[in-house]
Amino acid sequence: MSELDSLLELMLDKDVRTLKIVRDRLCVLGWPAISYCLAHVDRNIPPDRRERVRRFVWDTSSVYALKELSELLKPGPDSFYLPDGLYFLTRIMEPELSLRGFTSMYEAMADELVAELRDSMTAVEKVEMLNYLVFDSFGFSLVGGADDGHETVVLIPDIIQDRKAGVVGISMVYFLLARYAGLPVFPIFPKVPGYYVSYFDRGESLFSMDISRCGRISDPIPRRTWRNPELTGTDQTVLYLYAAAMRYFGEAEPSRLESYLLDRALETLAV
């Protein structure tokens, strides 16, 4: 019997110390071990106990996702690959989602954007191409209202599947595609509640984009209004917005563990 099969059997134990040892070991072995356990619950566990064991592996995956996010952020607020950070945050809420599965959802769109951009384009022309692809070619649409059902859709996989969301949800896909293509598009958090979407140049807001109007280009956001100039214009701000959206605005209310993990993420990402 393999070590992972043994760990699966140990998940049947109700002893708290034993379960902590199992969880710690899975976090050492990493995602391949967690993925194996998810795939083999039905084979190794009696039917009447599968739900409890599967929940344990889900929770372990979420815990490990936060650990992976923390490791990713260690070099600094703008020295990591943003899609990986968005994946780790997503996996807190979607614990069975693999990195390959997450990447496959957006990669074709992102590659199309990259193929359409040219070094000779101005910043405005690049954003106009981004807007065209997101809202016209890819078909993402802004919806809202208490009865609509999409205003609180904030998980990136759900948004990509339905192509509908509120402003925050559409913003997350917008940031994901823009940053994949190397466009300096980030949120700006002002000193009052809310955020702006802005194109940056040399650390300053060159102009802003109104997501509620299909990315319409508007005035820059003055530095004097920024909440935290040191972190503004970094990928960390995108992750903070996504974590806050999942914690407070998503249609699926986080479990107690998910809420705890998202709170810890927000503390780490604080902007």
PDB file of C-alpha atoms in Angstrom:
ATOM      1  CA  MET A   1       0.000   0.000   0.000  1.00  0.00           C
ATOM      2  CA  SER A   2       1.351   3.454  -0.908  1.00  0.00           C
ATOM      3  CA  GLU A   3       1.863   6.200   1.632  1.00  0.00           C
ATOM      4  CA  LEU A   4      -1.014   8.167   0.111  1.00  0.00           C
ATOM      5  CA  ASP A   5      -3.375   5.206   0.405  1.00  0.00           C
ATOM      6  CA  SER A   6      -2.333   4.894   4.035  1.00  0.00           C
ATOM      7  CA  LEU A   7      -3.010   8.588   4.597  1.00  0.00           C
ATOM      8  CA  LEU A   8      -6.461   8.173   3.088  1.00  0.00           C
ATOM      9  CA  GLU A   9      -7.231   5.386   5.527  1.00  0.00           C
ATOM     10  CA  LEU A  10      -5.959   7.467   8.430  1.00  0.00           C
ATOM     11  CA  MET A  11      -8.535  10.123   7.475  1.00  0.00           C
ATOM     12  CA  LEU A  12     -11.159   7.727   8.824  1.00  0.00           C
ATOM     13  CA  ASP A  13      -9.726   8.330  12.290  1.00  0.00           C
ATOM     14  CA  LYS A  14     -11.599  10.900  14.353  1.00  0.00           C
ATOM     15  CA  ASP A  15      -8.653  11.697  16.589  1.00  0.00           C
ATOM     16  CA  VAL A  16      -7.758  15.368  16.171  1.00  0.00           C
ATOM     17  CA  ARG A  17      -4.021  14.785  16.591  1.00  0.00           C
ATOM     18  CA  THR A  18      -3.988  12.052  13.979  1.00  0.00           C
ATOM     19  CA  LEU A  19      -5.858  14.211  11.497  1.00  0.00           C
ATOM     20  CA  LYS A  20      -3.454  17.101  12.086  1.00  0.00           C
ATOM     21  CA  ILE A  21      -0.510  14.808  11.336  1.00  0.00           C
ATOM     22  CA  VAL A  22      -2.223  13.661   8.139  1.00  0.00           C
ATOM     23  CA  ARG A  23      -2.953  17.244   7.054  1.00  0.00           C
ATOM     24  CA  ASP A  24       0.580  18.396   7.820  1.00  0.00           C
ATOM     25  CA  ARG A  25       1.996  15.481   5.834  1.00  0.00           C
ATOM     26  CA  LEU A  26      -0.219  16.235   2.843  1.00  0.00           C
ATOM     27  CA  CYS A  27       0.904  19.861   2.916  1.00  0.00           C
ATOM     28  CA  VAL A  28       4.527  18.678   2.851  1.00  0.00           C
ATOM     29  CA  LEU A  29       3.826  16.383  -0.103  1.00  0.00           C
ATOM     30  CA  GLY A  30       1.950  19.160  -1.910  1.00  0.00           C
ATOM     31  CA  TRP A  31      -0.714  19.362  -4.571  1.00  0.00           C
ATOM     32  CA  PRO A  32       0.121  16.051  -6.331  1.00  0.00           C
ATOM     33  CA  ALA A  33      -0.642  14.205  -3.081  1.00  0.00           C
ATOM     34  CA  ILE A  34      -3.820  16.185  -2.457  1.00  0.00           C
ATOM     35  CA  SER A  35      -4.946  15.592  -6.022  1.00  0.00           C
ATOM     36  CA  TYR A  36      -4.273  11.854  -5.661  1.00  0.00           C
ATOM     37  CA  CYS A  37      -6.376  11.676  -2.517  1.00  0.00           C
ATOM     38  CA  LEU A  38      -9.248  13.540  -4.175  1.00  0.00           C
ATOM     39  CA  ALA A  39      -9.160  11.110  -7.079  1.00  0.00           C
ATOM     40  CA  HIS A  40      -9.062   7.980  -4.894  1.00  0.00           C
ATOM     41  CA  VAL A  41     -11.594   8.671  -2.144  1.00  0.00           C
ATOM     42  CA  ASP A  42     -14.213   6.466  -3.792  1.00  0.00           C
ATOM     43  CA  ARG A  43     -11.742   3.596  -4.261  1.00  0.00           C
ATOM     44  CA  ASN A  44     -10.316   3.623  -0.740  1.00  0.00           C
ATOM     45  CA  ILE A  45     -13.122   4.795   1.524  1.00  0.00           C
ATOM     46  CA  PRO A  46     -16.415   3.041   2.390  1.00  0.00           C
ATOM     47  CA  PRO A  47     -19.469   4.825   0.910  1.00  0.00           C
ATOM     48  CA  ASP A  48     -20.877   5.929   4.256  1.00  0.00           C
ATOM     49  CA  ARG A  49     -17.627   7.758   5.155  1.00  0.00           C
ATOM     50  CA  ARG A  50     -16.661   9.262   1.832  1.00  0.00           C
ATOM     51  CA  GLU A  51     -18.320  12.628   2.384  1.00  0.00           C
ATOM     52  CA  ARG A  52     -16.408  13.248   5.614  1.00  0.00           C
ATOM     53  CA  VAL A  53     -13.074  12.186   4.108  1.00  0.00           C
ATOM     54  CA  ARG A  54     -13.657  14.188   0.937  1.00  0.00           C
ATOM     55  CA  ARG A  55     -14.446  17.251   3.050  1.00  0.00           C
ATOM     56  CA  PHE A  56     -11.191  16.730   4.950  1.00  0.00           C
ATOM     57  CA  VAL A  57      -9.197  16.627   1.696  1.00  0.00           C
ATOM     58  CA  TRP A  58     -11.052  19.705   0.395  1.00  0.00           C
ATOM     59  CA  ASP A  59     -10.194  21.600   3.572  1.00  0.00           C
ATOM     60  CA  THR A  60      -6.582  20.469   3.318  1.00  0.00           C
ATOM     61  CA  SER A  61      -6.430  21.691  -0.280  1.00  0.00           C
ATOM     62  CA  SER A  62      -7.759  25.102   0.791  1.00  0.00           C
ATOM     63  CA  VAL A  63      -5.267  25.333   3.651  1.00  0.00           C
ATOM     64  CA  TYR A  64      -2.416  24.374   1.339  1.00  0.00           C
ATOM     65  CA  ALA A  65      -3.561  26.920  -1.264  1.00  0.00           C
ATOM     66  CA  LEU A  66      -3.068  29.713   1.281  1.00  0.00           C
ATOM     67  CA  LYS A  67       0.396  28.337   2.075  1.00  0.00           C
ATOM     68  CA  GLU A  68       1.255  28.347  -1.637  1.00  0.00           C
ATOM     69  CA  LEU A  69       0.002  31.929  -1.934  1.00  0.00           C
ATOM     70  CA  SER A  70       2.167  33.020   1.005  1.00  0.00           C
ATOM     71  CA  GLU A  71       5.231  31.439  -0.595  1.00  0.00           C
ATOM     72  CA  LEU A  72       4.440  33.115  -3.911  1.00  0.00           C
ATOM     73  CA  LEU A  73       4.296  36.548  -2.277  1.00  0.00           C
ATOM     74  CA  LYS A  74       7.595  36.319  -0.399  1.00  0.00           C
ATOM     75  CA  PRO A  75       9.752  37.991  -3.081  1.00  0.00           C
ATOM     76  CA  GLY A  76       7.555  41.104  -3.110  1.00  0.00           C
ATOM     77  CA  PRO A  77       4.243  42.679  -4.185  1.00  0.00           C
ATOM     78  CA  ASP A  78       5.049  42.763  -7.909  1.00  0.00           C
ATOM     79  CA  SER A  79       7.592  39.978  -8.428  1.00  0.00           C
ATOM     80  CA  PHE A  80       5.292  37.028  -9.026  1.00  0.00           C
ATOM     81  CA  TYR A  81       3.109  35.677 -11.825  1.00  0.00           C
ATOM     82  CA  LEU A  82      -0.373  37.052 -11.187  1.00  0.00           C
ATOM     83  CA  PRO A  83      -2.382  34.131 -12.702  1.00  0.00           C
ATOM     84  CA  ASP A  84      -0.741  31.790 -10.186  1.00  0.00           C
ATOM     85  CA  GLY A  85      -1.834  34.025  -7.320  1.00  0.00           C
ATOM     86  CA  LEU A  86      -5.376  34.169  -8.656  1.00  0.00           C
ATOM     87  CA  TYR A  87      -5.352  30.385  -8.933  1.00  0.00           C
ATOM     88  CA  PHE A  88      -4.289  29.861  -5.316  1.00  0.00           C
ATOM     89  CA  LEU A  89      -6.985  32.234  -4.083  1.00  0.00           C
ATOM     90  CA  THR A  90      -9.584  30.512  -6.263  1.00  0.00           C
ATOM     91  CA  ARG A  91      -8.595  27.116  -4.870  1.00  0.00           C
ATOM     92  CA  ILE A  92      -9.478  28.230  -1.356  1.00  0.00           C
ATOM     93  CA  MET A  93     -13.075  28.192  -2.576  1.00  0.00           C
ATOM     94  CA  GLU A  94     -12.699  25.542  -5.324  1.00  0.00           C
ATOM     95  CA  PRO A  95     -10.408  22.966  -3.666  1.00  0.00           C
ATOM     96  CA  GLU A  96     -10.521  20.392  -6.499  1.00  0.00           C
ATOM     97  CA  LEU A  97      -9.408  22.879  -9.167  1.00  0.00           C
ATOM     98  CA  SER A  98      -6.011  22.062 -10.660  1.00  0.00           C
ATOM     99  CA  LEU A  99      -3.622  24.680 -12.021  1.00  0.00           C
ATOM    100  CA  ARG A 100      -3.942  23.110 -15.476  1.00  0.00           C
ATOM    101  CA  GLY A 101      -7.714  23.274 -15.222  1.00  0.00           C
ATOM    102  CA  PHE A 102      -7.590  26.925 -14.188  1.00  0.00           C
ATOM    103  CA  THR A 103      -5.128  27.864 -16.922  1.00  0.00           C
ATOM    104  CA  SER A 104      -7.144  26.136 -19.628  1.00  0.00           C
ATOM    105  CA  MET A 105     -10.121  28.376 -18.852  1.00  0.00           C
ATOM    106  CA  TYR A 106      -8.429  31.599 -19.931  1.00  0.00           C
ATOM    107  CA  GLU A 107      -5.298  30.682 -21.891  1.00  0.00           C
ATOM    108  CA  ALA A 108      -6.820  30.753 -25.390  1.00  0.00           C
ATOM    109  CA  MET A 109      -8.338  34.204 -24.771  1.00  0.00           C
ATOM    110  CA  ALA A 110      -5.132  35.520 -23.243  1.00  0.00           C
ATOM    111  CA  ASP A 111      -3.034  34.197 -26.119  1.00  0.00           C
ATOM    112  CA  GLU A 112      -5.374  35.859 -28.599  1.00  0.00           C
ATOM    113  CA  LEU A 113      -4.902  39.166 -26.810  1.00  0.00           C
ATOM    114  CA  VAL A 114      -1.115  38.758 -26.901  1.00  0.00           C
ATOM    115  CA  ALA A 115      -1.262  37.988 -30.628  1.00  0.00           C
ATOM    116  CA  GLU A 116      -3.223  41.191 -31.318  1.00  0.00           C
ATOM    117  CA  LEU A 117      -0.962  43.553 -29.388  1.00  0.00           C
ATOM    118  CA  ARG A 118       1.960  45.287 -31.083  1.00  0.00           C
ATOM    119  CA  ASP A 119       4.896  47.167 -29.604  1.00  0.00           C
ATOM    120  CA  SER A 120       4.088  50.031 -31.966  1.00  0.00           C
ATOM    121  CA  MET A 121       0.660  50.536 -30.393  1.00  0.00           C
ATOM    122  CA  THR A 122       0.061  53.394 -27.997  1.00  0.00           C
ATOM    123  CA  ALA A 123      -1.233  52.657 -24.507  1.00  0.00           C
ATOM    124  CA  VAL A 124      -4.704  53.789 -25.572  1.00  0.00           C
ATOM    125  CA  GLU A 125      -4.658  51.509 -28.598  1.00  0.00           C
ATOM    126  CA  LYS A 126      -3.634  48.544 -26.452  1.00  0.00           C
ATOM    127  CA  VAL A 127      -6.481  49.153 -24.030  1.00  0.00           C
ATOM    128  CA  GLU A 128      -8.933  49.623 -26.871  1.00  0.00           C
ATOM    129  CA  MET A 129      -7.875  46.189 -28.165  1.00  0.00           C
ATOM    130  CA  LEU A 130      -8.272  44.740 -24.668  1.00  0.00           C
ATOM    131  CA  ASN A 131     -11.752  46.259 -24.424  1.00  0.00           C
ATOM    132  CA  TYR A 132     -12.764  45.000 -27.841  1.00  0.00           C
ATOM    133  CA  LEU A 133     -11.695  41.441 -27.101  1.00  0.00           C
ATOM    134  CA  VAL A 134     -13.141  41.269 -23.578  1.00  0.00           C
ATOM    135  CA  PHE A 135     -16.514  42.845 -24.272  1.00  0.00           C
ATOM    136  CA  ASP A 136     -17.110  42.247 -27.984  1.00  0.00           C
ATOM    137  CA  SER A 137     -15.132  39.234 -29.136  1.00  0.00           C
ATOM    138  CA  PHE A 138     -15.125  37.154 -25.938  1.00  0.00           C
ATOM    139  CA  GLY A 139     -18.610  38.316 -25.004  1.00  0.00           C
ATOM    140  CA  PHE A 140     -18.235  39.282 -21.356  1.00  0.00           C
ATOM    141  CA  SER A 141     -21.173  41.391 -20.281  1.00  0.00           C
ATOM    142  CA  LEU A 142     -21.924  43.464 -17.236  1.00  0.00           C
ATOM    143  CA  VAL A 143     -25.069  42.605 -15.323  1.00  0.00           C
ATOM    144  CA  GLY A 144     -26.472  43.735 -12.025  1.00  0.00           C
ATOM    145  CA  GLY A 145     -29.485  44.131  -9.842  1.00  0.00           C
ATOM    146  CA  ALA A 146     -30.791  42.158  -6.894  1.00  0.00           C
ATOM    147  CA  ASP A 147     -32.868  39.821  -9.071  1.00  0.00           C
ATOM    148  CA  ASP A 148     -30.305  39.194 -11.772  1.00  0.00           C
ATOM    149  CA  GLY A 149     -28.229  36.569 -10.002  1.00  0.00           C
ATOM    150  CA  HIS A 150     -24.890  37.565 -11.527  1.00  0.00           C
ATOM    151  CA  GLU A 151     -23.992  40.665  -9.524  1.00  0.00           C
ATOM    152  CA  THR A 152     -22.397  38.506  -6.839  1.00  0.00           C
ATOM    153  CA  VAL A 153     -20.567  36.134  -9.211  1.00  0.00           C
ATOM    154  CA  VAL A 154     -16.912  36.759  -8.346  1.00  0.00           C
ATOM    155  CA  LEU A 155     -15.111  33.429  -8.823  1.00  0.00           C
ATOM    156  CA  ILE A 156     -13.092  33.609 -12.025  1.00  0.00           C
ATOM    157  CA  PRO A 157     -14.057  30.107 -13.276  1.00  0.00           C
ATOM    158  CA  ASP A 158     -17.769  30.968 -12.939  1.00  0.00           C
ATOM    159  CA  ILE A 159     -17.329  34.286 -14.733  1.00  0.00           C
ATOM    160  CA  ILE A 160     -15.423  32.727 -17.616  1.00  0.00           C
ATOM    161  CA  GLN A 161     -18.043  30.011 -17.965  1.00  0.00           C
ATOM    162  CA  ASP A 162     -21.099  32.324 -17.919  1.00  0.00           C
ATOM    163  CA  ARG A 163     -19.443  35.440 -19.424  1.00  0.00           C
ATOM    164  CA  LYS A 164     -21.633  37.511 -17.089  1.00  0.00           C
ATOM    165  CA  ALA A 165     -20.881  39.228 -13.790  1.00  0.00           C
ATOM    166  CA  GLY A 166     -21.076  42.501 -11.925  1.00  0.00           C
ATOM    167  CA  VAL A 167     -18.374  45.159 -12.055  1.00  0.00           C
ATOM    168  CA  VAL A 168     -16.041  43.409  -9.604  1.00  0.00           C
ATOM    169  CA  GLY A 169     -16.329  40.052 -11.359  1.00  0.00           C
ATOM    170  CA  ILE A 170     -15.697  41.464 -14.821  1.00  0.00           C
ATOM    171  CA  SER A 171     -12.794  43.473 -13.391  1.00  0.00           C
ATOM    172  CA  MET A 172     -11.105  40.265 -12.225  1.00  0.00           C
ATOM    173  CA  VAL A 173     -11.148  38.735 -15.718  1.00  0.00           C
ATOM    174  CA  TYR A 174     -10.028  42.098 -17.134  1.00  0.00           C
ATOM    175  CA  PHE A 175      -7.014  42.190 -14.804  1.00  0.00           C
ATOM    176  CA  LEU A 176      -6.185  38.536 -15.461  1.00  0.00           C
ATOM    177  CA  LEU A 177      -6.077  38.935 -19.239  1.00  0.00           C
ATOM    178  CA  ALA A 178      -4.322  42.299 -19.122  1.00  0.00           C
ATOM    179  CA  ARG A 179      -1.565  41.142 -16.824  1.00  0.00           C
ATOM    180  CA  TYR A 180      -1.072  37.882 -18.766  1.00  0.00           C
ATOM    181  CA  ALA A 181      -0.400  40.079 -21.788  1.00  0.00           C
ATOM    182  CA  GLY A 182       1.969  42.298 -19.811  1.00  0.00           C
ATOM    183  CA  LEU A 183      -0.278  45.366 -19.778  1.00  0.00           C
ATOM    184  CA  PRO A 184       0.250  47.570 -16.674  1.00  0.00           C
ATOM    185  CA  VAL A 185      -3.403  47.543 -15.643  1.00  0.00           C
ATOM    186  CA  PHE A 186      -4.098  47.594 -11.898  1.00  0.00           C
ATOM    187  CA  PRO A 187      -6.759  48.690  -9.418  1.00  0.00           C
ATOM    188  CA  ILE A 188      -6.321  51.903  -7.498  1.00  0.00           C
ATOM    189  CA  PHE A 189      -7.835  52.023  -4.025  1.00  0.00           C
ATOM    190  CA  PRO A 190      -8.703  55.603  -3.084  1.00  0.00           C
ATOM    191  CA  LYS A 191      -8.916  56.953   0.449  1.00  0.00           C
ATOM    192  CA  VAL A 192     -12.681  56.420   0.295  1.00  0.00           C
ATOM    193  CA  PRO A 193     -14.337  53.011  -0.318  1.00  0.00           C
ATOM    194  CA  GLY A 194     -14.221  51.575  -3.837  1.00  0.00           C
ATOM    195  CA  TYR A 195     -11.578  51.190  -6.524  1.00  0.00           C
ATOM    196  CA  TYR A 196     -10.642  52.412  -9.990  1.00  0.00           C
ATOM    197  CA  VAL A 197      -9.107  50.489 -12.885  1.00  0.00           C
ATOM    198  CA  SER A 198      -6.083  52.279 -14.276  1.00  0.00           C
ATOM    199  CA  TYR A 199      -3.329  51.955 -16.881  1.00  0.00           C
ATOM    200  CA  PHE A 200       0.037  52.817 -15.348  1.00  0.00           C
ATOM    201  CA  ASP A 201       3.113  54.452 -16.825  1.00  0.00           C
ATOM    202  CA  ARG A 202       6.268  55.066 -14.789  1.00  0.00           C
ATOM    203  CA  GLY A 203       4.385  54.542 -11.544  1.00  0.00           C
ATOM    204  CA  GLU A 204       1.619  57.009 -12.345  1.00  0.00           C
ATOM    205  CA  SER A 205      -1.961  56.615 -13.524  1.00  0.00           C
ATOM    206  CA  LEU A 206      -1.875  57.405 -17.244  1.00  0.00           C
ATOM    207  CA  PHE A 207      -5.641  57.045 -17.608  1.00  0.00           C
ATOM    208  CA  SER A 208      -8.474  55.032 -16.095  1.00  0.00           C
ATOM    209  CA  MET A 209     -10.984  52.582 -17.574  1.00  0.00           C
ATOM    210  CA  ASP A 210     -14.656  52.456 -16.628  1.00  0.00           C
ATOM    211  CA  ILE A 211     -15.551  48.754 -16.468  1.00  0.00           C
ATOM    212  CA  SER A 212     -19.228  49.612 -16.061  1.00  0.00           C
ATOM    213  CA  ARG A 213     -19.009  51.167 -19.548  1.00  0.00           C
ATOM    214  CA  CYS A 214     -17.063  48.407 -21.294  1.00  0.00           C
ATOM    215  CA  GLY A 215     -13.667  49.815 -20.321  1.00  0.00           C
ATOM    216  CA  ARG A 216     -14.283  53.327 -21.615  1.00  0.00           C
ATOM    217  CA  ILE A 217     -11.108  55.388 -21.225  1.00  0.00           C
ATOM    218  CA  SER A 218     -11.331  58.266 -18.784  1.00  0.00           C
ATOM    219  CA  ASP A 219      -9.179  60.632 -16.730  1.00  0.00           C
ATOM    220  CA  PRO A 220      -6.155  59.486 -14.710  1.00  0.00           C
ATOM    221  CA  ILE A 221      -6.508  58.996 -10.951  1.00  0.00           C
ATOM    222  CA  PRO A 222      -4.395  61.601  -9.092  1.00  0.00           C
ATOM    223  CA  ARG A 223      -1.759  60.184  -6.761  1.00  0.00           C
ATOM    224  CA  ARG A 224      -2.982  62.405  -3.928  1.00  0.00           C
ATOM    225  CA  THR A 225      -6.178  60.322  -3.762  1.00  0.00           C
ATOM    226  CA  TRP A 226      -4.425  56.926  -3.521  1.00  0.00           C
ATOM    227  CA  ARG A 227      -4.772  55.040  -0.266  1.00  0.00           C
ATOM    228  CA  ASN A 228      -1.300  53.462  -0.373  1.00  0.00           C
ATOM    229  CA  PRO A 229       1.025  54.832  -3.067  1.00  0.00           C
ATOM    230  CA  GLU A 230       3.782  52.306  -2.254  1.00  0.00           C
ATOM    231  CA  LEU A 231       1.648  49.300  -3.227  1.00  0.00           C
ATOM    232  CA  THR A 232      -0.505  50.964  -5.884  1.00  0.00           C
ATOM    233  CA  GLY A 233       0.359  49.694  -9.340  1.00  0.00           C
ATOM    234  CA  THR A 234       1.415  46.211  -8.172  1.00  0.00           C
ATOM    235  CA  ASP A 235      -0.091  42.766  -8.734  1.00  0.00           C
ATOM    236  CA  GLN A 236      -0.691  42.466  -5.010  1.00  0.00           C
ATOM    237  CA  THR A 237      -3.557  44.954  -5.330  1.00  0.00           C
ATOM    238  CA  VAL A 238      -5.312  42.665  -7.829  1.00  0.00           C
ATOM    239  CA  LEU A 239      -5.076  39.738  -5.423  1.00  0.00           C
ATOM    240  CA  TYR A 240      -6.389  41.887  -2.577  1.00  0.00           C
ATOM    241  CA  LEU A 241      -9.442  42.884  -4.605  1.00  0.00           C
ATOM    242  CA  TYR A 242     -10.124  39.258  -5.548  1.00  0.00           C
ATOM    243  CA  ALA A 243      -9.762  37.992  -1.971  1.00  0.00           C
ATOM    244  CA  ALA A 244     -12.049  40.749  -0.678  1.00  0.00           C
ATOM    245  CA  ALA A 245     -14.633  39.962  -3.343  1.00  0.00           C
ATOM    246  CA  MET A 246     -14.679  36.266  -2.434  1.00  0.00           C
ATOM    247  CA  ARG A 247     -14.807  37.020   1.288  1.00  0.00           C
ATOM    248  CA  TYR A 248     -17.569  39.624   1.281  1.00  0.00           C
ATOM    249  CA  PHE A 249     -19.422  39.817  -2.044  1.00  0.00           C
ATOM    250  CA  GLY A 250     -19.557  36.322  -3.552  1.00  0.00           C
ATOM    251  CA  GLU A 251     -22.838  34.497  -4.065  1.00  0.00           C
ATOM    252  CA  ALA A 252     -21.499  31.444  -2.228  1.00  0.00           C
ATOM    253  CA  GLU A 253     -20.991  32.317   1.429  1.00  0.00           C
ATOM    254  CA  PRO A 254     -17.581  31.035   2.549  1.00  0.00           C
ATOM    255  CA  SER A 255     -17.485  28.286   5.138  1.00  0.00           C
ATOM    256  CA  ARG A 256     -15.931  29.020   8.510  1.00  0.00           C
ATOM    257  CA  LEU A 257     -12.577  27.660   7.321  1.00  0.00           C
ATOM    258  CA  GLU A 258     -12.761  29.479   3.978  1.00  0.00           C
ATOM    259  CA  SER A 259     -13.604  32.729   5.779  1.00  0.00           C
ATOM    260  CA  TYR A 260     -10.627  32.243   8.085  1.00  0.00           C
ATOM    261  CA  LEU A 261      -8.273  31.534   5.167  1.00  0.00           C
ATOM    262  CA  LEU A 262      -9.526  34.512   3.161  1.00  0.00           C
ATOM    263  CA  ASP A 263      -9.130  36.744   6.212  1.00  0.00           C
ATOM    264  CA  ARG A 264      -5.518  35.552   6.564  1.00  0.00           C
ATOM    265  CA  ALA A 265      -4.974  36.220   2.856  1.00  0.00           C
ATOM    266  CA  LEU A 266      -6.365  39.733   3.200  1.00  0.00           C
ATOM    267  CA  GLU A 267      -4.034  40.396   6.135  1.00  0.00           C
ATOM    268  CA  THR A 268      -1.085  39.276   4.018  1.00  0.00           C
ATOM    269  CA  LEU A 269      -2.217  41.275   0.985  1.00  0.00           C
ATOM    270  CA  ALA A 270      -3.336  44.382   2.885  1.00  0.00           C
ATOM    271  CA  VAL A 271      -3.203  47.474   0.689  1.00  0.00           C
TER     272      VAL A 271
END
